[in-house]
PDB file of C-alpha atoms in Angstrom:
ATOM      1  CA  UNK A   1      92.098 -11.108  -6.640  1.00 55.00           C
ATOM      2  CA  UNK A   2      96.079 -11.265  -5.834  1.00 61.00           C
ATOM      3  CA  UNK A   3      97.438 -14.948  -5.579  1.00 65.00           C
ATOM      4  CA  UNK A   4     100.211 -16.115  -3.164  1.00 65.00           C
ATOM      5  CA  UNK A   5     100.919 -19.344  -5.028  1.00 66.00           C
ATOM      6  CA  UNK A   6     104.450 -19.666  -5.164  1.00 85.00           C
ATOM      7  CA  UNK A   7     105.434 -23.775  -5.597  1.00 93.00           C
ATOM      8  CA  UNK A   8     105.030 -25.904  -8.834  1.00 94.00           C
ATOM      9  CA  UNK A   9     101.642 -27.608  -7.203  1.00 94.00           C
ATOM     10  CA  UNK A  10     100.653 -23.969  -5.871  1.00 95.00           C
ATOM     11  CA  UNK A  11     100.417 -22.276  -9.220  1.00 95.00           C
ATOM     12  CA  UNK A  12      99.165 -25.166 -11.312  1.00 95.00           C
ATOM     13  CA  UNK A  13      96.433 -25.114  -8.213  1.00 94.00           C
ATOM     14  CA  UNK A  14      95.684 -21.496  -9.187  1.00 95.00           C
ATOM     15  CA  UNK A  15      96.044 -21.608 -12.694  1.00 96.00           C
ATOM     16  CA  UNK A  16      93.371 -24.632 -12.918  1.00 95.00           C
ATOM     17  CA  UNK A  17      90.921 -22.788 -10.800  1.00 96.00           C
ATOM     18  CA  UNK A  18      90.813 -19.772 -12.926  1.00 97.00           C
ATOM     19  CA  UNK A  19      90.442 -21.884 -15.874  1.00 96.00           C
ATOM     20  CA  UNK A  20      87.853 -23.232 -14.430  1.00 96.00           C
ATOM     21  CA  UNK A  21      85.892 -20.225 -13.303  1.00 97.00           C
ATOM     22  CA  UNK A  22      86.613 -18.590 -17.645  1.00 97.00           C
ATOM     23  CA  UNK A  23      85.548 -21.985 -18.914  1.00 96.00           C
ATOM     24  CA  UNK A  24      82.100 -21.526 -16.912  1.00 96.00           C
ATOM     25  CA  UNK A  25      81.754 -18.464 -17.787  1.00 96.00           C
ATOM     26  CA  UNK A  26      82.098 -18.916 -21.990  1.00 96.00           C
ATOM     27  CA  UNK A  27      80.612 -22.319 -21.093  1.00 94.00           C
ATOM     28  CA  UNK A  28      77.645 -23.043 -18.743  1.00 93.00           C
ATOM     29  CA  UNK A  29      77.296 -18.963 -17.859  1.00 96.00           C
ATOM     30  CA  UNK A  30      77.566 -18.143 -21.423  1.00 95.00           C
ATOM     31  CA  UNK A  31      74.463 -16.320 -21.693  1.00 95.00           C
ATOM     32  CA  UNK A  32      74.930 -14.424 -18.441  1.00 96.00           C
ATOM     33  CA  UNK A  33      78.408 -13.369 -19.517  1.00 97.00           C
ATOM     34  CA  UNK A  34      76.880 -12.874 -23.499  1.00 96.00           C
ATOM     35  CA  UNK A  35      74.535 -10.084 -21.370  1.00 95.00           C
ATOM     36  CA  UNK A  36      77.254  -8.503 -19.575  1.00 96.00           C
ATOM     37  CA  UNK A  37      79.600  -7.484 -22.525  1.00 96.00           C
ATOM     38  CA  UNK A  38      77.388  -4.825 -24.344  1.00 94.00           C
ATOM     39  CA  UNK A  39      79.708  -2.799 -26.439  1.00 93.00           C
ATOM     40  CA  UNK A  40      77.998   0.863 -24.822  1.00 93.00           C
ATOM     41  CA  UNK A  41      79.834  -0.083 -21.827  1.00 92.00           C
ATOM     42  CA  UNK A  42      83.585   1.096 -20.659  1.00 90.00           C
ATOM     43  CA  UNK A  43      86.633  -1.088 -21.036  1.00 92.00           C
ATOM     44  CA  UNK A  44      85.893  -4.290 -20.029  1.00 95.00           C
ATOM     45  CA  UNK A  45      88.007  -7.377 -19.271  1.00 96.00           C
ATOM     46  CA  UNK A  46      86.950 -11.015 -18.099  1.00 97.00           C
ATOM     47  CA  UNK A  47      88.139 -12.225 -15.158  1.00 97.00           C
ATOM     48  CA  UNK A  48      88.541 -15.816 -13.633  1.00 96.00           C
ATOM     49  CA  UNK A  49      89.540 -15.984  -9.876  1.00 96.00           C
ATOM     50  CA  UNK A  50      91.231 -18.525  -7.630  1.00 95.00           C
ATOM     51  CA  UNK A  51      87.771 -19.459  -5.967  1.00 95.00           C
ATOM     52  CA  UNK A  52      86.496 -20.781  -9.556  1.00 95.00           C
ATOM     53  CA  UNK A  53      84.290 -17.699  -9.674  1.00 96.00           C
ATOM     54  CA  UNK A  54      84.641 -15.030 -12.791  1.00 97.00           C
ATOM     55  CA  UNK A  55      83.881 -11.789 -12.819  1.00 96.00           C
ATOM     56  CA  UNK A  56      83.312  -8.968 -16.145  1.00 96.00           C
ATOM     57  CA  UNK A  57      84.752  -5.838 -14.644  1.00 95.00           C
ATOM     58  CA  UNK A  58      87.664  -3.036 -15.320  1.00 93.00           C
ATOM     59  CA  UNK A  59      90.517  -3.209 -15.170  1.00 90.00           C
ATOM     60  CA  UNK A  60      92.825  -2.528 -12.203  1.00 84.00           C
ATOM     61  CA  UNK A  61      93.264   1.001 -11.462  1.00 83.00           C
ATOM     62  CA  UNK A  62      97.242   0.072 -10.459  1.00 79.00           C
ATOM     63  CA  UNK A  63      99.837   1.115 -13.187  1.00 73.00           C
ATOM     64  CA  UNK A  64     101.593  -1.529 -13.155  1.00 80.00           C
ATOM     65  CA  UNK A  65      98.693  -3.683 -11.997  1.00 78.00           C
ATOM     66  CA  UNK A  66      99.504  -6.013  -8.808  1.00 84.00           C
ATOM     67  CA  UNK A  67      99.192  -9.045 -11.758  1.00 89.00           C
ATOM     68  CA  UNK A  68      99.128  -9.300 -15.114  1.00 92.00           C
ATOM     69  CA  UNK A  69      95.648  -8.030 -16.713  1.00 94.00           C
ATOM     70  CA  UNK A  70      93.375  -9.732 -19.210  1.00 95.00           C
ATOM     71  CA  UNK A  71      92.627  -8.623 -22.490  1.00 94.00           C
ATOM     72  CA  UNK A  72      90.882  -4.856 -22.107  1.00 93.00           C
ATOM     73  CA  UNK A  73      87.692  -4.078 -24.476  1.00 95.00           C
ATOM     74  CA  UNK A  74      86.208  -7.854 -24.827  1.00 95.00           C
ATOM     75  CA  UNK A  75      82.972  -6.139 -25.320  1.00 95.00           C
ATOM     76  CA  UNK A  76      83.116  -3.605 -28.035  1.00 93.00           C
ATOM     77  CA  UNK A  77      83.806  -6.373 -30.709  1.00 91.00           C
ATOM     78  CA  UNK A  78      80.818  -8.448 -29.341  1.00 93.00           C
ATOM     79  CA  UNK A  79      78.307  -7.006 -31.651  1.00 93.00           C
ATOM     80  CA  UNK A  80      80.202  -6.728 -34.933  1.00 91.00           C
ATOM     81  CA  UNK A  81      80.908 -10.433 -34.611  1.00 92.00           C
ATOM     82  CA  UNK A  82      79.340 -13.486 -35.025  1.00 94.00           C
ATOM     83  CA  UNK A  83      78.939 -14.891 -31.019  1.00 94.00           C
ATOM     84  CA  UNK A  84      80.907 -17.815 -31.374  1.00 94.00           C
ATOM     85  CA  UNK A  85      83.714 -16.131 -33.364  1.00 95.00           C
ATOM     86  CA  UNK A  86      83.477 -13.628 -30.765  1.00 96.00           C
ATOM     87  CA  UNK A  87      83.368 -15.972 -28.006  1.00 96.00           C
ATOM     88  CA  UNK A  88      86.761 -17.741 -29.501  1.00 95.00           C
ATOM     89  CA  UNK A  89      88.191 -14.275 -29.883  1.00 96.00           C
ATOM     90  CA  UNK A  90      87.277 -14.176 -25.894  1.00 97.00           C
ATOM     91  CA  UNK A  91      89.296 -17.832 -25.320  1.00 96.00           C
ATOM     92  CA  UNK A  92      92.222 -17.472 -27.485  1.00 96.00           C
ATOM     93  CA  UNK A  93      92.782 -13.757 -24.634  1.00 97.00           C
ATOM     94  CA  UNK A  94      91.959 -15.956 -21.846  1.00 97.00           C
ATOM     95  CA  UNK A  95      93.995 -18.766 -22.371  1.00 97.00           C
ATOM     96  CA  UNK A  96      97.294 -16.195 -23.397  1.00 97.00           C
ATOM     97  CA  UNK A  97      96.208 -14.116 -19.676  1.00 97.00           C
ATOM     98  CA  UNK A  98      96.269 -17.710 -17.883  1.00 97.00           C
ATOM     99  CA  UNK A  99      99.338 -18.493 -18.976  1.00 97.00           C
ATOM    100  CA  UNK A 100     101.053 -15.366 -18.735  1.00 96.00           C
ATOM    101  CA  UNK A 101      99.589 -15.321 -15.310  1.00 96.00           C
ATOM    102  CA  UNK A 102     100.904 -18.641 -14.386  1.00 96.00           C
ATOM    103  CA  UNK A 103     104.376 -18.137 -15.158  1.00 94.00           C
ATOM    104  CA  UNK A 104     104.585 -14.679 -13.551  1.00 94.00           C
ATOM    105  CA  UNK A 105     104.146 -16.586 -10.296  1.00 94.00           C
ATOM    106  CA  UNK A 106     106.531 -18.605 -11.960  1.00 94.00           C
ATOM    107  CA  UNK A 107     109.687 -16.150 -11.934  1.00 92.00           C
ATOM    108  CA  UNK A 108     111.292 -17.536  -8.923  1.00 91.00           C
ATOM    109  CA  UNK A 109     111.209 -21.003 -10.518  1.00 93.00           C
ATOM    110  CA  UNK A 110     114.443 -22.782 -11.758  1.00 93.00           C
ATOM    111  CA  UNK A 111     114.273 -24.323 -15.102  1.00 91.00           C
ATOM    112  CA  UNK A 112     113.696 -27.462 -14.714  1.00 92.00           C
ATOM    113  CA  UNK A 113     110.026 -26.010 -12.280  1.00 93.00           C
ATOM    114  CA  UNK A 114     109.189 -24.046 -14.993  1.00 93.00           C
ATOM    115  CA  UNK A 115     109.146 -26.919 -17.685  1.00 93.00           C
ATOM    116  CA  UNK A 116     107.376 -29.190 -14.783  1.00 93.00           C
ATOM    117  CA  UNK A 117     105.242 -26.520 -14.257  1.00 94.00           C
ATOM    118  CA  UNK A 118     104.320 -25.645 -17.981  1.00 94.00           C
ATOM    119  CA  UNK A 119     103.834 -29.667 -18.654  1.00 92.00           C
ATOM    120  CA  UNK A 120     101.190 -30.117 -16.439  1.00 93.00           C
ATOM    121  CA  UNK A 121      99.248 -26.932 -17.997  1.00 94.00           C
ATOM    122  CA  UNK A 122      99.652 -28.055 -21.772  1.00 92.00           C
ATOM    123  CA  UNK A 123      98.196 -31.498 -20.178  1.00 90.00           C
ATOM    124  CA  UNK A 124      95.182 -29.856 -20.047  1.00 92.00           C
ATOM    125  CA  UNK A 125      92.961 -28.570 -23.333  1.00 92.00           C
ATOM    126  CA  UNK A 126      93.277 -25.472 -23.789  1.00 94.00           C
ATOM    127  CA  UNK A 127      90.017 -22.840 -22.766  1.00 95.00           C
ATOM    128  CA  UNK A 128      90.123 -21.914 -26.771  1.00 94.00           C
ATOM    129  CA  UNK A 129      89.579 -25.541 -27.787  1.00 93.00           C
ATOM    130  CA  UNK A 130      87.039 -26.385 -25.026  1.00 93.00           C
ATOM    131  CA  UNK A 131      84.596 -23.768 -25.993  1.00 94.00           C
ATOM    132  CA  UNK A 132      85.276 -24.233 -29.888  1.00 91.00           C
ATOM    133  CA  UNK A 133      84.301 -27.882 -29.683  1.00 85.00           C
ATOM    134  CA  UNK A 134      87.636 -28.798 -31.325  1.00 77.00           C
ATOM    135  CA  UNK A 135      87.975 -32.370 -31.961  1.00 58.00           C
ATOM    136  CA  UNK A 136      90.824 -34.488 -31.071  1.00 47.00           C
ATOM    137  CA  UNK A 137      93.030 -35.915 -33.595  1.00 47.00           C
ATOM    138  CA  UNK A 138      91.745 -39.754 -33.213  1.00 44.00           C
ATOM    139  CA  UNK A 139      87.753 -40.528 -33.991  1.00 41.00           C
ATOM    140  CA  UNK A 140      86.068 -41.664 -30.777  1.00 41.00           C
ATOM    141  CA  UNK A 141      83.169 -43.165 -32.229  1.00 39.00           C
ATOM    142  CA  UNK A 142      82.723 -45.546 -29.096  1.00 40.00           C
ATOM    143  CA  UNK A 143      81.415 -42.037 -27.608  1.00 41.00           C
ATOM    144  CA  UNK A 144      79.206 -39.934 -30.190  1.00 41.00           C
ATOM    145  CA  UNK A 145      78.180 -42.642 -32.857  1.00 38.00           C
ATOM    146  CA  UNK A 146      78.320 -45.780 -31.289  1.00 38.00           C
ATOM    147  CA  UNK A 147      76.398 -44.820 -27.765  1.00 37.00           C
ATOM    148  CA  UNK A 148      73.418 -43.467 -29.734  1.00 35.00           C
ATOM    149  CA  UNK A 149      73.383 -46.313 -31.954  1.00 31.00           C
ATOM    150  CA  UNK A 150      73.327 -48.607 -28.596  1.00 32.00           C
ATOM    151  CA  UNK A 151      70.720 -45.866 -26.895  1.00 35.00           C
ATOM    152  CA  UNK A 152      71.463 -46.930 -23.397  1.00 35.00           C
ATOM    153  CA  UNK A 153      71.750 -44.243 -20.369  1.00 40.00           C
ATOM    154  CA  UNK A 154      75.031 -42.931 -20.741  1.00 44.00           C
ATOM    155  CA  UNK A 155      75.833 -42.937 -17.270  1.00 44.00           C
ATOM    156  CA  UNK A 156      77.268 -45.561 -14.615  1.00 41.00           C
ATOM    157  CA  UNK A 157      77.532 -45.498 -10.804  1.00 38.00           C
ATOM    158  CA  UNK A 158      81.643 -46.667 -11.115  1.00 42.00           C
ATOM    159  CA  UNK A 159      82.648 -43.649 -13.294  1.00 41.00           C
ATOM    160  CA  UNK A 160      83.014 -45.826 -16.596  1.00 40.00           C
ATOM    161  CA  UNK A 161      80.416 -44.449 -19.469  1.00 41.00           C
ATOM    162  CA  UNK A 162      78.320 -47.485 -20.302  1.00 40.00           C
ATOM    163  CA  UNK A 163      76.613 -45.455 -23.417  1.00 39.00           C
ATOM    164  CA  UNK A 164      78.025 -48.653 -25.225  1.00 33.00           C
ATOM    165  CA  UNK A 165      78.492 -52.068 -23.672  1.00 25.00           C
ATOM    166  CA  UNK A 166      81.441 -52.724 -25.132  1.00 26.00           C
ATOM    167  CA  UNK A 167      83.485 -49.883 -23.784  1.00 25.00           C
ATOM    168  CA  UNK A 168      82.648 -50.705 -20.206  1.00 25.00           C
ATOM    169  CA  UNK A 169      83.361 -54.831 -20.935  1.00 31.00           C
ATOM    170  CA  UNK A 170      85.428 -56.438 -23.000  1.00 35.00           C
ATOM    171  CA  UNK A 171      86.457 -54.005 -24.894  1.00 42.00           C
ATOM    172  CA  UNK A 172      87.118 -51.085 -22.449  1.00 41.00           C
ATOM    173  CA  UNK A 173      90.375 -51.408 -22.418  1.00 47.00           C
ATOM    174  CA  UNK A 174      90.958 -51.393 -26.033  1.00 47.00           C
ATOM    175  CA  UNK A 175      89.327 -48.236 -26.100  1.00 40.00           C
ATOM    176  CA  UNK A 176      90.561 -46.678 -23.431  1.00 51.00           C
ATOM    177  CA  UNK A 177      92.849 -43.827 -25.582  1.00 53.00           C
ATOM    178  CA  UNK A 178      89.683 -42.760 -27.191  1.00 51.00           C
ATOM    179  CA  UNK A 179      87.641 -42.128 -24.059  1.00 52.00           C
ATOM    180  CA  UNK A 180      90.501 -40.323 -22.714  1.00 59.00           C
ATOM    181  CA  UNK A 181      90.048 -37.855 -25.508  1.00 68.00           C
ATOM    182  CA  UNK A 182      86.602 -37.184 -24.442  1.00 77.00           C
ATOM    183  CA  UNK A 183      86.631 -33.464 -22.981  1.00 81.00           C
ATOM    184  CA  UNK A 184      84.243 -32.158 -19.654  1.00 83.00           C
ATOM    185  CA  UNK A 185      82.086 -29.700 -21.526  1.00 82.00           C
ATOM    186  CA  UNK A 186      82.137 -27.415 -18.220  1.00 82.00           C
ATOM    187  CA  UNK A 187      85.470 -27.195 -17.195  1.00 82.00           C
ATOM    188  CA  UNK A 188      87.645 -28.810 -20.056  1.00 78.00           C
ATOM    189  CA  UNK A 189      88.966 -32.281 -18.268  1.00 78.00           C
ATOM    190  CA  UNK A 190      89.866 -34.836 -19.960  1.00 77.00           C
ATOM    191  CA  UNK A 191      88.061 -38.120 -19.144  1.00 77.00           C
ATOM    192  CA  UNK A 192      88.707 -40.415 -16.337  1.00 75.00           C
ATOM    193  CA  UNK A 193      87.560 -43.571 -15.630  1.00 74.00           C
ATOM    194  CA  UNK A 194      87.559 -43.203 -11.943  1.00 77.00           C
ATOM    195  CA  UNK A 195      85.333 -40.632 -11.990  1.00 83.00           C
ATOM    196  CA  UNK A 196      81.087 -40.808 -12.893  1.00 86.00           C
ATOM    197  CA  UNK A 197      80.421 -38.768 -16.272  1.00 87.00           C
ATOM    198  CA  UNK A 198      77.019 -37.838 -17.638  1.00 87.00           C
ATOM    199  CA  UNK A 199      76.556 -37.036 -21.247  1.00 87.00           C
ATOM    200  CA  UNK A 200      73.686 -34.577 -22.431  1.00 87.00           C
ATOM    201  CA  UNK A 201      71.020 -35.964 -24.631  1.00 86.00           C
ATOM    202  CA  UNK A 202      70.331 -32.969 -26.509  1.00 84.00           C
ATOM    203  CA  UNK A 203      73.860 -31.558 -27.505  1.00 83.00           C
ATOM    204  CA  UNK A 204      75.410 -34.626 -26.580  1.00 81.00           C
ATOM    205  CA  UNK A 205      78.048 -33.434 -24.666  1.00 83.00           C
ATOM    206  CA  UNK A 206      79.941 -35.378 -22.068  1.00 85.00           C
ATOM    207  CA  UNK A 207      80.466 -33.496 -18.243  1.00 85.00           C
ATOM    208  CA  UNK A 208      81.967 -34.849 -14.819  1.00 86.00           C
ATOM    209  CA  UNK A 209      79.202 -35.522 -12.869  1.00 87.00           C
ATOM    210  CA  UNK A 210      80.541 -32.945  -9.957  1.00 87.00           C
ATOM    211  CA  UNK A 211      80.916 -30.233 -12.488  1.00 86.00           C
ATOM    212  CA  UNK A 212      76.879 -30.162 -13.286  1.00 87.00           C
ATOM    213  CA  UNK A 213      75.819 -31.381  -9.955  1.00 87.00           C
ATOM    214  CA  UNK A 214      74.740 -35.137 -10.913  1.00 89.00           C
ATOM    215  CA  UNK A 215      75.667 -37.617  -8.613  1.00 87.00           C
ATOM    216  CA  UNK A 216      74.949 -41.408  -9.884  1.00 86.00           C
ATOM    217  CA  UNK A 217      72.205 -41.914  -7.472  1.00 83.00           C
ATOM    218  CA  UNK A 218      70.578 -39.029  -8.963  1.00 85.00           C
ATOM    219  CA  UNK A 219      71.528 -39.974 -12.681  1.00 84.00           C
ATOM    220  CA  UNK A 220      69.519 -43.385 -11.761  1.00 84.00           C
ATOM    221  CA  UNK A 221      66.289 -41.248 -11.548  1.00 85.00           C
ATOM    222  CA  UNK A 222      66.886 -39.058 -14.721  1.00 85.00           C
ATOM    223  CA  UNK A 223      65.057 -40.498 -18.202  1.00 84.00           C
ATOM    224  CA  UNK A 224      66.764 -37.635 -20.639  1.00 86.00           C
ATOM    225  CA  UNK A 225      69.509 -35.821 -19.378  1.00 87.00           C
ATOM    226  CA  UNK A 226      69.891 -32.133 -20.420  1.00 86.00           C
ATOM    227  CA  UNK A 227      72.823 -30.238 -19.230  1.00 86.00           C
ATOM    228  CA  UNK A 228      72.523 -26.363 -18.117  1.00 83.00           C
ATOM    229  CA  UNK A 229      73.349 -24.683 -20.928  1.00 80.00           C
ATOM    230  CA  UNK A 230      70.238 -26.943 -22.974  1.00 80.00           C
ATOM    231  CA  UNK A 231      67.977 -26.516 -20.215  1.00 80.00           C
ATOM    232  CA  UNK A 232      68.270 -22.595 -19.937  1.00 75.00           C
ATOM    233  CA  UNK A 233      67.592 -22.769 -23.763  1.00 70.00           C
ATOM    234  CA  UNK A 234      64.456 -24.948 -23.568  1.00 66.00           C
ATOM    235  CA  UNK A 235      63.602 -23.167 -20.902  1.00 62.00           C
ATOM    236  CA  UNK A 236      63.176 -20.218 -22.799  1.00 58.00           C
ATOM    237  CA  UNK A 237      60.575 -21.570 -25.831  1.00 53.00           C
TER     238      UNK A 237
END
């Protein structure tokens, strides 16, 4: 799917939305995309288009192609790997195609666009260390340790996470750096306080409410939340 983004806010617009659509696919659609990879099949690469959709497919028939083309073959190394080494391999190809991508649209930029540009990407975590959990470099144990010791709901209507009371009183302030380490498990964001987040109760990741469909009327109503990658598991025993 060709892209006619061609300003600083246009590209970062189109890079984000692909992102999107290959974090949901090694993410929320892992399982779907896990089933589409089998090695007995030709070339193929993974795909994330300007919609948010992705797509497992071959490549483009074009030599040169139109844009510049993921990693080929993601799915004959899927069975002589462990998944989530294979899965990483999978990131660490996406996230050099998204940035090649980006700055392809990028050639007509001056300098000065192209470090704006390239700023506002490396803002973001990269699709590698979403889907490999990695941590940050601070603790946040207001988050994980200290909102199961509390075991409150983990949710609020104003966007602030109220798993422990003293993030979203006093205190919420002083801990503001740590929540904003907190990563969307669906499409990588970091947090934001003036958006409502939801945090899974079985793997205890944290996801923007619009991202897994929860608004905080409906998070009112919800005794244990399980996100869709958990439920698609239990779903399955």
């Amino acid at each position: 799917m060709a892209s006619s983004a061609r300003t600083v806010e246009e590209i970062f617009k189109d890079y984000t939305a692909r992102r999107t659509a290959i974090l949901r696919a090694l993410t929320l659609d892992v399982d779907h995309f896990y089933g589409l990879c089998g090695p007995d099949r030709e070339n193929l690469c993974l795909y994330g288009h300007p919609n948010e959709s992705w797509e497992v497919s071959l490549p483009a028939e074009e030599v040169p192609a139109e844009l510049p083309e993921p990693a080929l073959g993601i799915n004959f190394a899927r069975d002589g790997m462990n998944r989530k080494d294979w899965l990483s391999l999978v990131a660490v190809h996406s996230d050099s195609w998204l940035i090649s991508l980006a700055f392809y649209l990028a050639a007509r930029l001056n300098r000065n666009e192209r470090k704006r540009l390239f700023s506002m990407m490396n803002d973001l975590p990269t699709v590698f260390e979403v889907v490999t959990e990695r941590k940050p470099v601070k603790d946040k144990p207001s988050i994980e340790s200290g909102s199961k010791s509390q075991g409150s709901t983990k949710r609020s209507s104003d966007g602030q996470v109220k798993s422990n009371p003293k993030i979203a009183d006093a205190d919420y302030e002083d801990n503001e750096d740590e929540l904003g380490e907190t990563l969307c498990g669906s499409c990588g964001g970091n947090f934001n306080a003036d958006e409502f987040w939801i945090g899974c109760d079985v793997c205890e990741r944290w996801f923007h409410g619009k991202c897994v469909k929860i608004t905080p009327a409906k998070a009112e109503s919800i005794k244990q939340y399980k996100c869709p990658s958990c439920s698609m598991r239990s779903g399955r025993h």
